[in-house]
mmCIF file of C-alpha atoms and ligand atoms in Angstrom:
data_model
loop_
_atom_site.group_PDB
_atom_site.id
_atom_site.type_symbol
_atom_site.label_atom_id
_atom_site.label_comp_id
_atom_site.label_asym_id
_atom_site.label_seq_id
_atom_site.Cartn_x
_atom_site.Cartn_y
_atom_site.Cartn_z
ATOM 1 C CA UNK Y 1 124.645 68.274 53.038
ATOM 2 C CA UNK Y 2 124.372 71.827 54.377
ATOM 3 C CA UNK Y 3 121.867 72.641 57.080
ATOM 4 C CA UNK Y 4 121.003 75.753 59.077
ATOM 5 C CA UNK Y 5 122.257 75.504 62.642
ATOM 6 C CA UNK Y 6 121.761 77.417 65.872
ATOM 7 C CA UNK Y 7 125.212 78.976 65.463
ATOM 8 C CA UNK Y 8 123.680 81.115 62.710
ATOM 9 C CA UNK Y 9 120.968 82.671 64.864
ATOM 10 C CA UNK Y 10 122.046 86.216 65.698
ATOM 11 C CA UNK Y 11 119.696 87.216 68.447
ATOM 12 C CA UNK Y 12 118.462 84.711 70.979
ATOM 13 C CA UNK Y 13 117.924 87.071 73.893
ATOM 14 C CA UNK Y 14 114.588 86.262 75.546
ATOM 15 C CA UNK Y 15 113.512 84.238 72.521
ATOM 16 C CA UNK Y 16 111.348 81.213 73.278
ATOM 17 C CA UNK Y 17 113.083 78.280 71.670
ATOM 18 C CA UNK Y 18 111.295 74.957 71.286
ATOM 19 C CA UNK Y 19 113.915 72.200 71.168
ATOM 20 C CA UNK Y 20 112.923 68.741 69.911
ATOM 21 C CA UNK Y 21 115.284 66.330 71.606
ATOM 22 C CA UNK Y 22 115.281 62.562 71.743
ATOM 23 C CA UNK Y 23 115.093 61.717 75.426
ATOM 24 C CA UNK Y 24 113.509 58.333 74.791
ATOM 25 C CA UNK Y 25 115.697 56.628 77.390
ATOM 26 C CA UNK Y 26 115.257 53.297 79.191
ATOM 27 C CA UNK Y 27 113.718 53.542 82.670
ATOM 28 C CA UNK Y 28 114.239 51.142 85.558
ATOM 29 C CA UNK Y 29 112.180 51.353 88.725
ATOM 30 C CA UNK Y 30 111.065 54.859 87.840
ATOM 31 C CA UNK Y 31 114.601 56.107 87.221
ATOM 32 C CA UNK Y 32 116.635 56.819 84.101
ATOM 33 C CA UNK Y 33 118.770 53.727 83.472
ATOM 34 C CA UNK Y 34 120.937 55.156 80.696
ATOM 35 C CA UNK Y 35 121.471 58.885 80.210
ATOM 36 C CA UNK Y 36 123.718 59.071 77.123
ATOM 37 C CA UNK Y 37 120.909 60.658 75.097
ATOM 38 C CA UNK Y 38 120.468 63.392 77.682
ATOM 39 C CA UNK Y 39 124.191 64.117 77.786
ATOM 40 C CA UNK Y 40 124.299 64.245 73.976
ATOM 41 C CA UNK Y 41 121.917 67.210 73.864
ATOM 42 C CA UNK Y 42 123.466 69.204 76.730
ATOM 43 C CA UNK Y 43 125.726 71.319 74.469
ATOM 44 C CA UNK Y 44 122.703 72.536 72.503
ATOM 45 C CA UNK Y 45 120.701 73.387 75.597
ATOM 46 C CA UNK Y 46 123.622 75.172 77.260
ATOM 47 C CA UNK Y 47 124.430 77.111 74.089
ATOM 48 C CA UNK Y 48 120.863 78.420 73.904
ATOM 49 C CA UNK Y 49 120.734 79.366 77.577
ATOM 50 C CA UNK Y 50 124.063 81.140 77.367
ATOM 51 C CA UNK Y 51 122.718 83.265 74.533
ATOM 52 C CA UNK Y 52 119.776 84.298 76.688
ATOM 53 C CA UNK Y 53 117.093 82.067 75.174
ATOM 54 C CA UNK Y 54 114.192 80.466 77.024
ATOM 55 C CA UNK Y 55 114.473 76.764 76.379
ATOM 56 C CA UNK Y 56 111.373 74.579 76.043
ATOM 57 C CA UNK Y 57 112.240 70.912 75.588
ATOM 58 C CA UNK Y 58 110.023 68.452 73.721
ATOM 59 C CA UNK Y 59 110.518 64.691 73.615
ATOM 60 C CA UNK Y 60 108.630 61.447 73.447
ATOM 61 C CA UNK Y 61 109.126 58.433 75.694
ATOM 62 C CA UNK Y 62 108.102 54.915 74.681
ATOM 63 C CA UNK Y 63 104.895 54.301 72.794
ATOM 64 C CA UNK Y 64 102.020 55.423 75.010
ATOM 65 C CA UNK Y 65 98.434 55.352 73.798
ATOM 66 C CA UNK Y 66 97.141 58.502 75.364
ATOM 67 C CA UNK Y 67 98.127 59.564 78.859
ATOM 68 C CA UNK Y 68 100.145 56.918 80.710
ATOM 69 C CA UNK Y 69 101.695 57.725 84.058
ATOM 70 C CA UNK Y 70 104.378 55.076 83.642
ATOM 71 C CA UNK Y 71 105.713 56.945 80.619
ATOM 72 C CA UNK Y 72 105.860 60.371 82.186
ATOM 73 C CA UNK Y 73 109.024 62.354 81.471
ATOM 74 C CA UNK Y 74 109.252 63.190 85.155
ATOM 75 C CA UNK Y 75 112.306 60.958 85.869
ATOM 76 C CA UNK Y 76 113.962 62.365 82.756
ATOM 77 C CA UNK Y 77 113.420 65.945 83.942
ATOM 78 C CA UNK Y 78 114.929 64.997 87.306
ATOM 79 C CA UNK Y 79 118.021 63.438 85.767
ATOM 80 C CA UNK Y 80 118.476 66.410 83.470
ATOM 81 C CA UNK Y 81 118.250 68.693 86.468
ATOM 82 C CA UNK Y 82 121.104 66.805 88.105
ATOM 83 C CA UNK Y 83 123.181 66.808 84.952
ATOM 84 C CA UNK Y 84 122.785 70.533 84.340
ATOM 85 C CA UNK Y 85 122.560 71.874 87.826
ATOM 86 C CA UNK Y 86 119.545 73.910 86.739
ATOM 87 C CA UNK Y 87 115.872 73.675 87.476
ATOM 88 C CA UNK Y 88 113.898 71.720 84.878
ATOM 89 C CA UNK Y 89 110.167 72.356 85.113
ATOM 90 C CA UNK Y 90 107.972 69.612 83.728
ATOM 91 C CA UNK Y 91 104.653 70.904 82.442
ATOM 92 C CA UNK Y 92 101.964 68.304 83.011
ATOM 93 C CA UNK Y 93 98.919 69.237 81.032
ATOM 94 C CA UNK Y 94 96.632 66.914 79.188
ATOM 95 C CA UNK Y 95 94.969 68.785 76.364
ATOM 96 C CA UNK Y 96 96.838 70.855 73.866
ATOM 97 C CA UNK Y 97 94.471 73.823 74.082
ATOM 98 C CA UNK Y 98 95.070 74.176 77.810
ATOM 99 C CA UNK Y 99 98.613 73.189 77.203
ATOM 100 C CA UNK Y 100 99.208 76.126 74.989
ATOM 101 C CA UNK Y 101 97.808 78.753 77.343
ATOM 102 C CA UNK Y 102 99.477 77.325 80.360
ATOM 103 C CA UNK Y 103 102.781 76.888 78.595
ATOM 104 C CA UNK Y 104 102.714 80.440 77.269
ATOM 105 C CA UNK Y 105 101.967 81.628 80.772
ATOM 106 C CA UNK Y 106 104.707 79.533 82.374
ATOM 107 C CA UNK Y 107 107.259 80.567 79.818
ATOM 108 C CA UNK Y 108 106.598 84.225 80.432
ATOM 109 C CA UNK Y 109 107.471 83.572 84.081
ATOM 110 C CA UNK Y 110 110.598 81.538 83.357
ATOM 111 C CA UNK Y 111 113.813 82.575 85.053
ATOM 112 C CA UNK Y 112 116.847 82.980 82.866
ATOM 113 C CA UNK Y 113 118.668 79.874 84.001
ATOM 114 C CA UNK Y 114 115.817 77.410 84.160
ATOM 115 C CA UNK Y 115 114.444 75.082 81.530
ATOM 116 C CA UNK Y 116 110.931 73.972 80.750
ATOM 117 C CA UNK Y 117 110.116 70.469 79.508
ATOM 118 C CA UNK Y 118 106.786 69.488 78.010
ATOM 119 C CA UNK Y 119 105.297 66.197 79.162
ATOM 120 C CA UNK Y 120 105.687 63.180 76.821
ATOM 121 C CA UNK Y 121 104.540 64.523 73.467
ATOM 122 C CA UNK Y 122 103.135 61.141 72.466
ATOM 123 C CA UNK Y 123 100.432 61.541 75.112
ATOM 124 C CA UNK Y 124 98.753 63.525 72.339
ATOM 125 C CA UNK Y 125 97.388 61.154 69.691
ATOM 126 C CA UNK Y 126 97.669 63.907 67.053
ATOM 127 C CA UNK Y 127 101.466 64.035 67.391
ATOM 128 C CA UNK Y 128 102.320 60.877 65.434
ATOM 129 C CA UNK Y 129 100.904 62.016 62.079
ATOM 130 C CA UNK Y 130 100.616 65.713 62.777
ATOM 131 C CA UNK Y 131 96.844 65.647 62.713
ATOM 132 C CA UNK Y 132 94.431 68.487 63.529
ATOM 133 C CA UNK Y 133 97.165 71.085 63.058
ATOM 134 C CA UNK Y 134 99.100 69.706 66.004
ATOM 135 C CA UNK Y 135 102.454 71.100 64.900
ATOM 136 C CA UNK Y 136 100.941 74.480 64.164
ATOM 137 C CA UNK Y 137 99.348 74.690 67.611
ATOM 138 C CA UNK Y 138 102.624 73.656 69.198
ATOM 139 C CA UNK Y 139 104.454 76.335 67.240
ATOM 140 C CA UNK Y 140 102.289 78.932 68.968
ATOM 141 C CA UNK Y 141 104.270 78.615 72.196
ATOM 142 C CA UNK Y 142 107.651 79.533 70.708
ATOM 143 C CA UNK Y 143 109.530 81.929 68.438
ATOM 144 C CA UNK Y 144 112.149 79.529 67.088
ATOM 145 C CA UNK Y 145 112.290 75.757 66.540
ATOM 146 C CA UNK Y 146 115.438 73.687 67.026
ATOM 147 C CA UNK Y 147 115.713 70.046 66.023
ATOM 148 C CA UNK Y 148 118.432 68.264 67.978
ATOM 149 C CA UNK Y 149 117.371 64.617 68.283
ATOM 150 C CA UNK Y 150 119.007 62.852 65.342
ATOM 151 C CA UNK Y 151 117.134 59.658 66.173
ATOM 152 C CA UNK Y 152 113.806 61.308 65.253
ATOM 153 C CA UNK Y 153 114.700 63.069 61.979
ATOM 154 C CA UNK Y 154 113.184 60.264 59.935
ATOM 155 C CA UNK Y 155 109.788 60.839 61.556
ATOM 156 C CA UNK Y 156 107.155 62.996 59.911
ATOM 157 C CA UNK Y 157 105.422 63.893 63.161
ATOM 158 C CA UNK Y 158 103.923 67.021 64.716
ATOM 159 C CA UNK Y 159 106.880 67.816 66.951
ATOM 160 C CA UNK Y 160 109.452 67.154 64.202
ATOM 161 C CA UNK Y 161 108.269 68.345 60.798
ATOM 162 C CA UNK Y 162 104.862 69.764 61.794
ATOM 163 C CA UNK Y 163 106.197 72.535 63.969
ATOM 164 C CA UNK Y 164 109.169 73.228 61.667
ATOM 165 C CA UNK Y 165 106.769 74.332 58.943
ATOM 166 C CA UNK Y 166 105.530 77.195 61.099
ATOM 167 C CA UNK Y 167 108.656 78.588 62.755
ATOM 168 C CA UNK Y 168 112.173 79.606 61.734
ATOM 169 C CA UNK Y 169 113.951 76.260 62.188
ATOM 170 C CA UNK Y 170 117.532 75.255 62.893
ATOM 171 C CA UNK Y 171 119.566 72.179 63.723
ATOM 172 C CA UNK Y 172 120.984 71.841 67.227
ATOM 173 C CA UNK Y 173 124.650 71.042 67.846
ATOM 174 C CA UNK Y 174 124.056 67.301 68.209
ATOM 175 C CA UNK Y 175 122.160 67.062 64.946
ATOM 176 C CA UNK Y 176 124.824 69.173 63.256
ATOM 177 C CA UNK Y 177 127.600 66.897 64.527
ATOM 178 C CA UNK Y 178 125.790 63.804 63.253
ATOM 179 C CA UNK Y 179 125.086 65.249 59.820
ATOM 180 C CA UNK Y 180 128.586 66.653 59.349
ATOM 181 C CA UNK Y 181 130.124 63.325 60.441
ATOM 182 C CA UNK Y 182 127.903 61.081 58.368
ATOM 183 C CA UNK Y 183 128.276 63.353 55.344
ATOM 184 C CA UNK Y 184 132.024 62.740 55.529
ATOM 185 C CA UNK Y 185 131.313 59.118 54.717
ATOM 186 C CA UNK Y 186 128.791 59.591 51.944
ATOM 187 C CA UNK Y 187 130.097 62.712 50.237
ATOM 188 C CA UNK Y 188 133.871 62.698 49.910
ATOM 189 C CA UNK Y 189 135.162 59.879 52.084
ATOM 190 C CA UNK Y 190 138.909 59.633 52.592
ATOM 191 C CA UNK Y 191 140.097 56.439 50.960
ATOM 192 C CA UNK Y 192 140.237 53.597 51.604
ATOM 193 C CA UNK Y 193 136.697 53.686 52.929
ATOM 194 C CA UNK Y 194 135.734 50.460 54.697
ATOM 195 C CA UNK Y 195 132.154 49.608 55.569
ATOM 196 C CA UNK Y 196 131.606 46.855 58.136
ATOM 197 C CA UNK Y 197 128.072 45.520 58.009
ATOM 198 C CA UNK Y 198 126.464 42.819 60.113
ATOM 199 C CA UNK Y 199 123.473 42.454 62.399
ATOM 200 C CA UNK Y 200 119.997 41.183 61.906
ATOM 201 C CA UNK Y 201 117.455 43.412 60.236
ATOM 202 C CA UNK Y 202 118.149 42.888 56.535
ATOM 203 C CA UNK Y 203 115.495 45.344 55.392
ATOM 204 C CA UNK Y 204 117.532 48.156 56.968
ATOM 205 C CA UNK Y 205 121.022 46.876 56.058
ATOM 206 C CA UNK Y 206 120.706 46.006 52.393
ATOM 207 C CA UNK Y 207 119.689 49.557 51.384
ATOM 208 C CA UNK Y 208 122.857 50.811 53.118
ATOM 209 C CA UNK Y 209 124.936 48.265 51.249
ATOM 210 C CA UNK Y 210 123.282 49.191 47.973
ATOM 211 C CA UNK Y 211 123.904 52.907 48.421
ATOM 212 C CA UNK Y 212 127.437 52.669 49.800
ATOM 213 C CA UNK Y 213 128.789 50.080 47.360
ATOM 214 C CA UNK Y 214 129.626 52.850 44.908
ATOM 215 C CA UNK Y 215 131.385 54.928 47.588
ATOM 216 C CA UNK Y 216 133.143 52.336 49.722
ATOM 217 C CA UNK Y 217 136.315 50.508 48.710
ATOM 218 C CA UNK Y 218 135.639 47.418 50.791
ATOM 219 C CA UNK Y 219 132.600 46.033 52.554
ATOM 220 C CA UNK Y 220 133.241 43.488 55.293
ATOM 221 C CA UNK Y 221 130.247 41.267 55.931
ATOM 222 C CA UNK Y 222 129.063 39.395 59.019
ATOM 223 C CA UNK Y 223 125.874 38.459 60.878
ATOM 224 C CA UNK Y 224 122.582 37.604 59.229
ATOM 225 C CA UNK Y 225 123.600 38.937 55.812
ATOM 226 C CA UNK Y 226 126.356 36.355 55.554
ATOM 227 C CA UNK Y 227 124.070 33.520 56.676
ATOM 228 C CA UNK Y 228 121.434 34.554 54.173
ATOM 229 C CA UNK Y 229 124.027 34.586 51.417
ATOM 230 C CA UNK Y 230 125.240 31.067 52.262
ATOM 231 C CA UNK Y 231 121.675 29.812 52.397
ATOM 232 C CA UNK Y 232 120.864 31.539 49.088
ATOM 233 C CA UNK Y 233 123.798 29.712 47.493
ATOM 234 C CA UNK Y 234 122.232 26.434 48.580
ATOM 235 C CA UNK Y 235 124.245 25.636 51.722
ATOM 236 C CA UNK Y 236 122.576 23.930 54.667
ATOM 237 C CA UNK Y 237 122.663 26.510 57.458
ATOM 238 C CA UNK Y 238 120.494 24.787 60.106
ATOM 239 C CA UNK Y 239 118.599 27.310 62.183
ATOM 240 C CA UNK Y 240 120.912 30.201 61.396
ATOM 241 C CA UNK Y 241 119.477 33.699 61.360
ATOM 242 C CA UNK Y 242 118.482 34.319 57.734
ATOM 243 C CA UNK Y 243 115.899 36.349 55.859
ATOM 244 C CA UNK Y 244 114.406 34.401 52.977
ATOM 245 C CA UNK Y 245 112.795 37.450 51.469
ATOM 246 C CA UNK Y 246 116.185 38.831 50.453
ATOM 247 C CA UNK Y 247 117.526 35.742 48.718
ATOM 248 C CA UNK Y 248 118.045 37.257 45.290
ATOM 249 C CA UNK Y 249 119.115 40.650 46.506
ATOM 250 C CA UNK Y 250 121.704 39.129 48.830
ATOM 251 C CA UNK Y 251 123.100 37.000 46.022
ATOM 252 C CA UNK Y 252 123.308 39.955 43.676
ATOM 253 C CA UNK Y 253 124.780 42.504 46.082
ATOM 254 C CA UNK Y 254 127.339 40.192 47.696
ATOM 255 C CA UNK Y 255 128.762 39.166 44.339
ATOM 256 C CA UNK Y 256 130.251 42.649 44.010
ATOM 257 C CA UNK Y 257 134.068 42.617 44.044
ATOM 258 C CA UNK Y 258 134.237 45.152 46.860
ATOM 259 C CA UNK Y 259 132.440 42.756 49.174
ATOM 260 C CA UNK Y 260 134.709 40.684 51.417
ATOM 261 C CA UNK Y 261 133.014 37.611 52.827
ATOM 262 C CA UNK Y 262 134.001 35.506 55.842
ATOM 263 C CA UNK Y 263 136.460 32.710 55.070
ATOM 264 C CA UNK Y 264 135.477 30.837 58.204
ATOM 265 C CA UNK Y 265 132.750 30.935 60.829
ATOM 266 C CA UNK Y 266 131.744 29.528 64.196
ATOM 267 C CA UNK Y 267 128.896 27.046 64.351
ATOM 268 C CA UNK Y 268 127.281 25.456 67.401
ATOM 269 C CA UNK Y 269 124.272 25.284 69.676
ATOM 270 C CA UNK Y 270 122.413 28.341 70.812
ATOM 271 C CA UNK Y 271 123.734 28.044 74.390
ATOM 272 C CA UNK Y 272 127.344 27.916 73.193
ATOM 273 C CA UNK Y 273 127.733 24.140 73.334
ATOM 274 C CA UNK Y 274 129.621 22.309 70.591
ATOM 275 C CA UNK Y 275 131.005 25.552 69.210
ATOM 276 C CA UNK Y 276 133.585 24.901 66.484
ATOM 277 C CA UNK Y 277 135.176 26.665 63.540
ATOM 278 C CA UNK Y 278 134.424 25.766 59.923
ATOM 279 C CA UNK Y 279 136.218 26.889 56.819
ATOM 280 C CA UNK Y 280 133.990 28.119 53.986
ATOM 281 C CA UNK Y 281 136.135 26.375 51.389
ATOM 282 C CA UNK Y 282 134.974 22.966 52.665
ATOM 283 C CA UNK Y 283 131.480 21.553 52.467
ATOM 284 C CA UNK Y 284 129.412 23.404 55.035
ATOM 285 C CA UNK Y 285 127.977 21.167 57.735
ATOM 286 C CA UNK Y 286 125.475 22.671 60.086
ATOM 287 C CA UNK Y 287 122.958 20.289 61.656
ATOM 288 C CA UNK Y 288 119.288 21.180 62.022
ATOM 289 C CA UNK Y 289 119.499 22.289 65.626
ATOM 290 C CA UNK Y 290 122.710 24.258 65.192
ATOM 291 C CA UNK Y 291 123.429 27.616 63.616
ATOM 292 C CA UNK Y 292 126.205 29.891 62.389
ATOM 293 C CA UNK Y 293 126.751 32.281 65.271
ATOM 294 C CA UNK Y 294 129.969 34.186 64.558
ATOM 295 C CA UNK Y 295 132.735 34.932 62.086
ATOM 296 C CA UNK Y 296 135.857 32.774 62.549
ATOM 297 C CA UNK Y 297 139.471 33.593 63.553
ATOM 298 C CA UNK Y 298 140.844 33.680 59.990
ATOM 299 C CA UNK Y 299 138.095 36.093 59.045
ATOM 300 C CA UNK Y 300 138.971 38.354 61.973
ATOM 301 C CA UNK Y 301 142.575 38.386 60.782
ATOM 302 C CA UNK Y 302 141.504 39.105 57.221
ATOM 303 C CA UNK Y 303 139.162 41.927 58.265
ATOM 304 C CA UNK Y 304 141.860 43.389 60.521
ATOM 305 C CA UNK Y 305 144.071 43.910 57.466
ATOM 306 C CA UNK Y 306 141.387 46.038 55.788
ATOM 307 C CA UNK Y 307 140.426 47.966 58.912
ATOM 308 C CA UNK Y 308 144.067 48.764 59.718
ATOM 309 C CA UNK Y 309 144.482 50.493 56.341
ATOM 310 C CA UNK Y 310 141.184 52.358 56.325
ATOM 311 C CA UNK Y 311 140.942 56.155 56.391
ATOM 312 C CA UNK Y 312 137.168 56.122 56.764
ATOM 313 C CA UNK Y 313 135.271 53.392 58.614
ATOM 314 C CA UNK Y 314 131.553 52.909 59.097
ATOM 315 C CA UNK Y 315 130.473 50.025 61.293
ATOM 316 C CA UNK Y 316 126.930 48.882 61.909
ATOM 317 C CA UNK Y 317 125.666 45.501 63.033
ATOM 318 C CA UNK Y 318 127.099 42.722 65.164
ATOM 319 C CA UNK Y 319 129.261 40.075 63.465
ATOM 320 C CA UNK Y 320 127.495 37.344 65.408
ATOM 321 C CA UNK Y 321 125.367 36.411 68.396
ATOM 322 C CA UNK Y 322 127.682 38.298 70.758
ATOM 323 C CA UNK Y 323 125.301 38.138 73.709
ATOM 324 C CA UNK Y 324 126.330 34.461 74.099
ATOM 325 C CA UNK Y 325 129.862 33.221 74.715
ATOM 326 C CA UNK Y 326 131.906 32.081 72.824
ATOM 327 C CA UNK Y 327 130.102 33.796 69.937
ATOM 328 C CA UNK Y 328 131.218 37.251 71.123
ATOM 329 C CA UNK Y 329 134.793 36.953 69.839
ATOM 330 C CA UNK Y 330 134.148 38.202 66.302
ATOM 331 C CA UNK Y 331 132.081 41.226 67.256
ATOM 332 C CA UNK Y 332 134.314 42.291 70.148
ATOM 333 C CA UNK Y 333 137.452 41.914 68.006
ATOM 334 C CA UNK Y 334 135.914 44.071 65.295
ATOM 335 C CA UNK Y 335 134.916 46.623 67.950
ATOM 336 C CA UNK Y 336 138.543 46.822 69.177
ATOM 337 C CA UNK Y 337 139.920 47.076 65.650
ATOM 338 C CA UNK Y 338 137.477 49.800 64.604
ATOM 339 C CA UNK Y 339 138.115 51.798 67.779
ATOM 340 C CA UNK Y 340 141.913 51.506 67.549
ATOM 341 C CA UNK Y 341 141.980 52.604 63.935
ATOM 342 C CA UNK Y 342 139.594 55.491 64.717
ATOM 343 C CA UNK Y 343 141.960 56.593 67.451
ATOM 344 C CA UNK Y 344 144.669 56.534 64.820
ATOM 345 C CA UNK Y 345 144.325 57.635 61.245
ATOM 346 C CA UNK Y 346 140.780 56.840 60.261
ATOM 347 C CA UNK Y 347 137.579 58.776 60.722
ATOM 348 C CA UNK Y 348 135.434 56.167 62.451
ATOM 349 C CA UNK Y 349 131.651 56.100 62.654
ATOM 350 C CA UNK Y 350 129.555 53.547 64.507
ATOM 351 C CA UNK Y 351 125.818 53.300 65.057
ATOM 352 C CA UNK Y 352 123.027 50.914 66.002
ATOM 353 C CA UNK Y 353 121.771 49.731 69.383
ATOM 354 C CA UNK Y 354 123.699 46.461 69.586
ATOM 355 C CA UNK Y 355 126.770 47.854 67.852
ATOM 356 C CA UNK Y 356 127.073 50.495 70.569
ATOM 357 C CA UNK Y 357 126.576 47.828 73.241
ATOM 358 C CA UNK Y 358 129.473 45.856 71.802
ATOM 359 C CA UNK Y 359 131.694 48.948 71.800
ATOM 360 C CA UNK Y 360 130.731 49.602 75.394
ATOM 361 C CA UNK Y 361 131.744 46.055 76.313
ATOM 362 C CA UNK Y 362 135.297 46.633 75.091
ATOM 363 C CA UNK Y 363 135.300 50.086 76.735
ATOM 364 C CA UNK Y 364 136.707 51.908 73.727
ATOM 365 C CA UNK Y 365 133.809 54.187 72.873
ATOM 366 C CA UNK Y 366 135.811 57.399 73.354
ATOM 367 C CA UNK Y 367 138.154 56.500 70.490
ATOM 368 C CA UNK Y 368 135.372 56.494 67.926
ATOM 369 C CA UNK Y 369 134.991 59.803 66.082
ATOM 370 C CA UNK Y 370 131.235 59.698 65.648
ATOM 371 C CA UNK Y 371 129.015 57.522 67.802
ATOM 372 C CA UNK Y 372 125.662 58.009 66.160
ATOM 373 C CA UNK Y 373 122.681 58.396 68.479
ATOM 374 C CA UNK Y 374 120.248 57.482 65.715
ATOM 375 C CA UNK Y 375 120.304 53.804 64.751
ATOM 376 C CA UNK Y 376 117.378 53.759 62.322
ATOM 377 C CA UNK Y 377 117.899 57.359 61.240
ATOM 378 C CA UNK Y 378 121.599 56.713 60.591
ATOM 379 C CA UNK Y 379 120.855 53.710 58.395
ATOM 380 C CA UNK Y 380 118.275 55.689 56.427
ATOM 381 C CA UNK Y 381 120.717 58.564 55.996
ATOM 382 C CA UNK Y 382 123.467 56.206 54.814
ATOM 383 C CA UNK Y 383 120.966 54.579 52.453
ATOM 384 C CA UNK Y 384 120.664 57.914 50.689
ATOM 385 C CA UNK Y 385 117.081 58.539 51.755
ATOM 386 C CA UNK Y 386 115.849 62.068 52.281
ATOM 387 C CA UNK Y 387 114.946 62.418 55.929
ATOM 388 C CA UNK Y 388 111.786 64.504 56.435
ATOM 389 C CA UNK Y 389 113.152 66.372 59.462
ATOM 390 C CA UNK Y 390 116.275 67.472 57.577
ATOM 391 C CA UNK Y 391 114.466 68.678 54.490
ATOM 392 C CA UNK Y 392 113.103 71.645 56.414
ATOM 393 C CA UNK Y 393 116.550 72.625 57.720
ATOM 394 C CA UNK Y 394 118.400 72.447 54.440
ATOM 395 C CA UNK Y 395 119.954 75.690 53.297
HETATM 396 P P1 ADP A 1 122.303 47.151 65.430
HETATM 397 O O1 ADP A 1 121.257 47.384 66.482
HETATM 398 O O2 ADP A 1 123.658 47.431 65.940
HETATM 399 O O3 ADP A 1 121.983 47.876 64.164
HETATM 400 P P2 ADP A 1 121.047 44.731 64.663
HETATM 401 O O4 ADP A 1 119.897 45.141 65.517
HETATM 402 O O5 ADP A 1 120.821 44.708 63.211
HETATM 403 O O6 ADP A 1 122.307 45.629 65.023
HETATM 404 O O7 ADP A 1 121.492 43.274 65.049
HETATM 405 C C1 ADP A 1 122.222 42.963 66.129
HETATM 406 C C2 ADP A 1 121.804 41.599 66.600
HETATM 407 O O8 ADP A 1 122.046 40.634 65.618
HETATM 408 C C3 ADP A 1 122.578 41.226 67.806
HETATM 409 O O9 ADP A 1 121.743 41.176 68.924
HETATM 410 C C4 ADP A 1 123.163 39.873 67.459
HETATM 411 O O10 ADP A 1 123.005 38.941 68.492
HETATM 412 C C5 ADP A 1 122.396 39.446 66.254
HETATM 413 N N1 ADP A 1 123.181 38.589 65.367
HETATM 414 C C6 ADP A 1 124.174 38.944 64.539
HETATM 415 N N2 ADP A 1 124.695 37.885 63.899
HETATM 416 C C7 ADP A 1 124.010 36.810 64.333
HETATM 417 C C8 ADP A 1 124.060 35.416 64.035
HETATM 418 N N3 ADP A 1 124.940 34.920 63.192
HETATM 419 N N4 ADP A 1 123.188 34.617 64.688
HETATM 420 C C9 ADP A 1 122.304 35.119 65.570
HETATM 421 N N5 ADP A 1 122.202 36.409 65.874
HETATM 422 C C10 ADP A 1 123.041 37.259 65.276
HETATM 423 MG MG1 MG A 2 119.377 46.791 66.907
#
């Protein structure tokens, strides 16, 4: 996929550039608890400033219904200020009409090395569905629009697609990196291409499996998909995480020859008690108050053989309930294997909230070639869906 990027803009001097970032970060006691999303957009912001542009940042935070002081971007602006060593001015205005005049006024007074940030864009109810010409009004404060937050490209909202319809629009460096990286997996992946798929939300995982089955050489399965498959085949799985709605689809998709299923798993109580390994070639015995919580040691060994030969790897979704010991072994082993092979010969991509947490736990994040900042957006992209925010940036 080819998209227009900010590297193609010739003249940025004194241009007002509205940059849609995803600074939807967790807050704790009024402070930013995790700033990876801020750091991810720094290259874009710095690039624009260096070229003489006036940068106006737009983001949402949480899901406010109207103005909500607790969801102000103020702590985010402060953290960004520290990270950049530049002044970040937060514009706190409550109605878009005033907003526009005041913003236009403030921007005209901006110094060359400072940055302006609009207050939480979801304080405006019209933002979500781009109602009452919200995007058009917003476009009135800038000359150019840049979309950088990959995690919001699947949203058809005022500050994503709405504004892009009314201004020359480009992808920022973060968005470009994500699209270029993910395209490597879905366009011409280097072979063997191994997809590792686990986790919980089946409605987001099965479309990925469906789309990538034709492109991948092997798909290694764990988590809820595996449980659902066992249950669909008629095994007693106790209170394992399953999704009954996907019974037939799971049976059909996992029958594919490219799909590698666990040969053993760990079963036990939710708190880790009575944890033991079972082989899938024997009759499966899970009592009513137990569940399948992880892939087993033979499966880890089996999956390691595939991962160690891969040239392209995509990993999304935990292999088990890794928040509880001893059910973390499968997921953390896969994390180490994926990271080591990415450091070596493979192009490695990981994404998803819990998947990233697992990689953080083994402290090998820097070995992964592309750590996607957009969980939901990444899955939709890998499912082959057209993302509304990208459509407007396509060459
Ligand atoms: P991601 O956010 O990385 O896309 P998901 O949100 O789909 O991943 O799912 C991750 C969650 O799934 C983890 O919190 C993990 O505990 C849970 N999970 C995976 N396998 C199991 C299992 N066998 N039993 C219970 N929970 C599981
Ligand atoms: Mg998740």
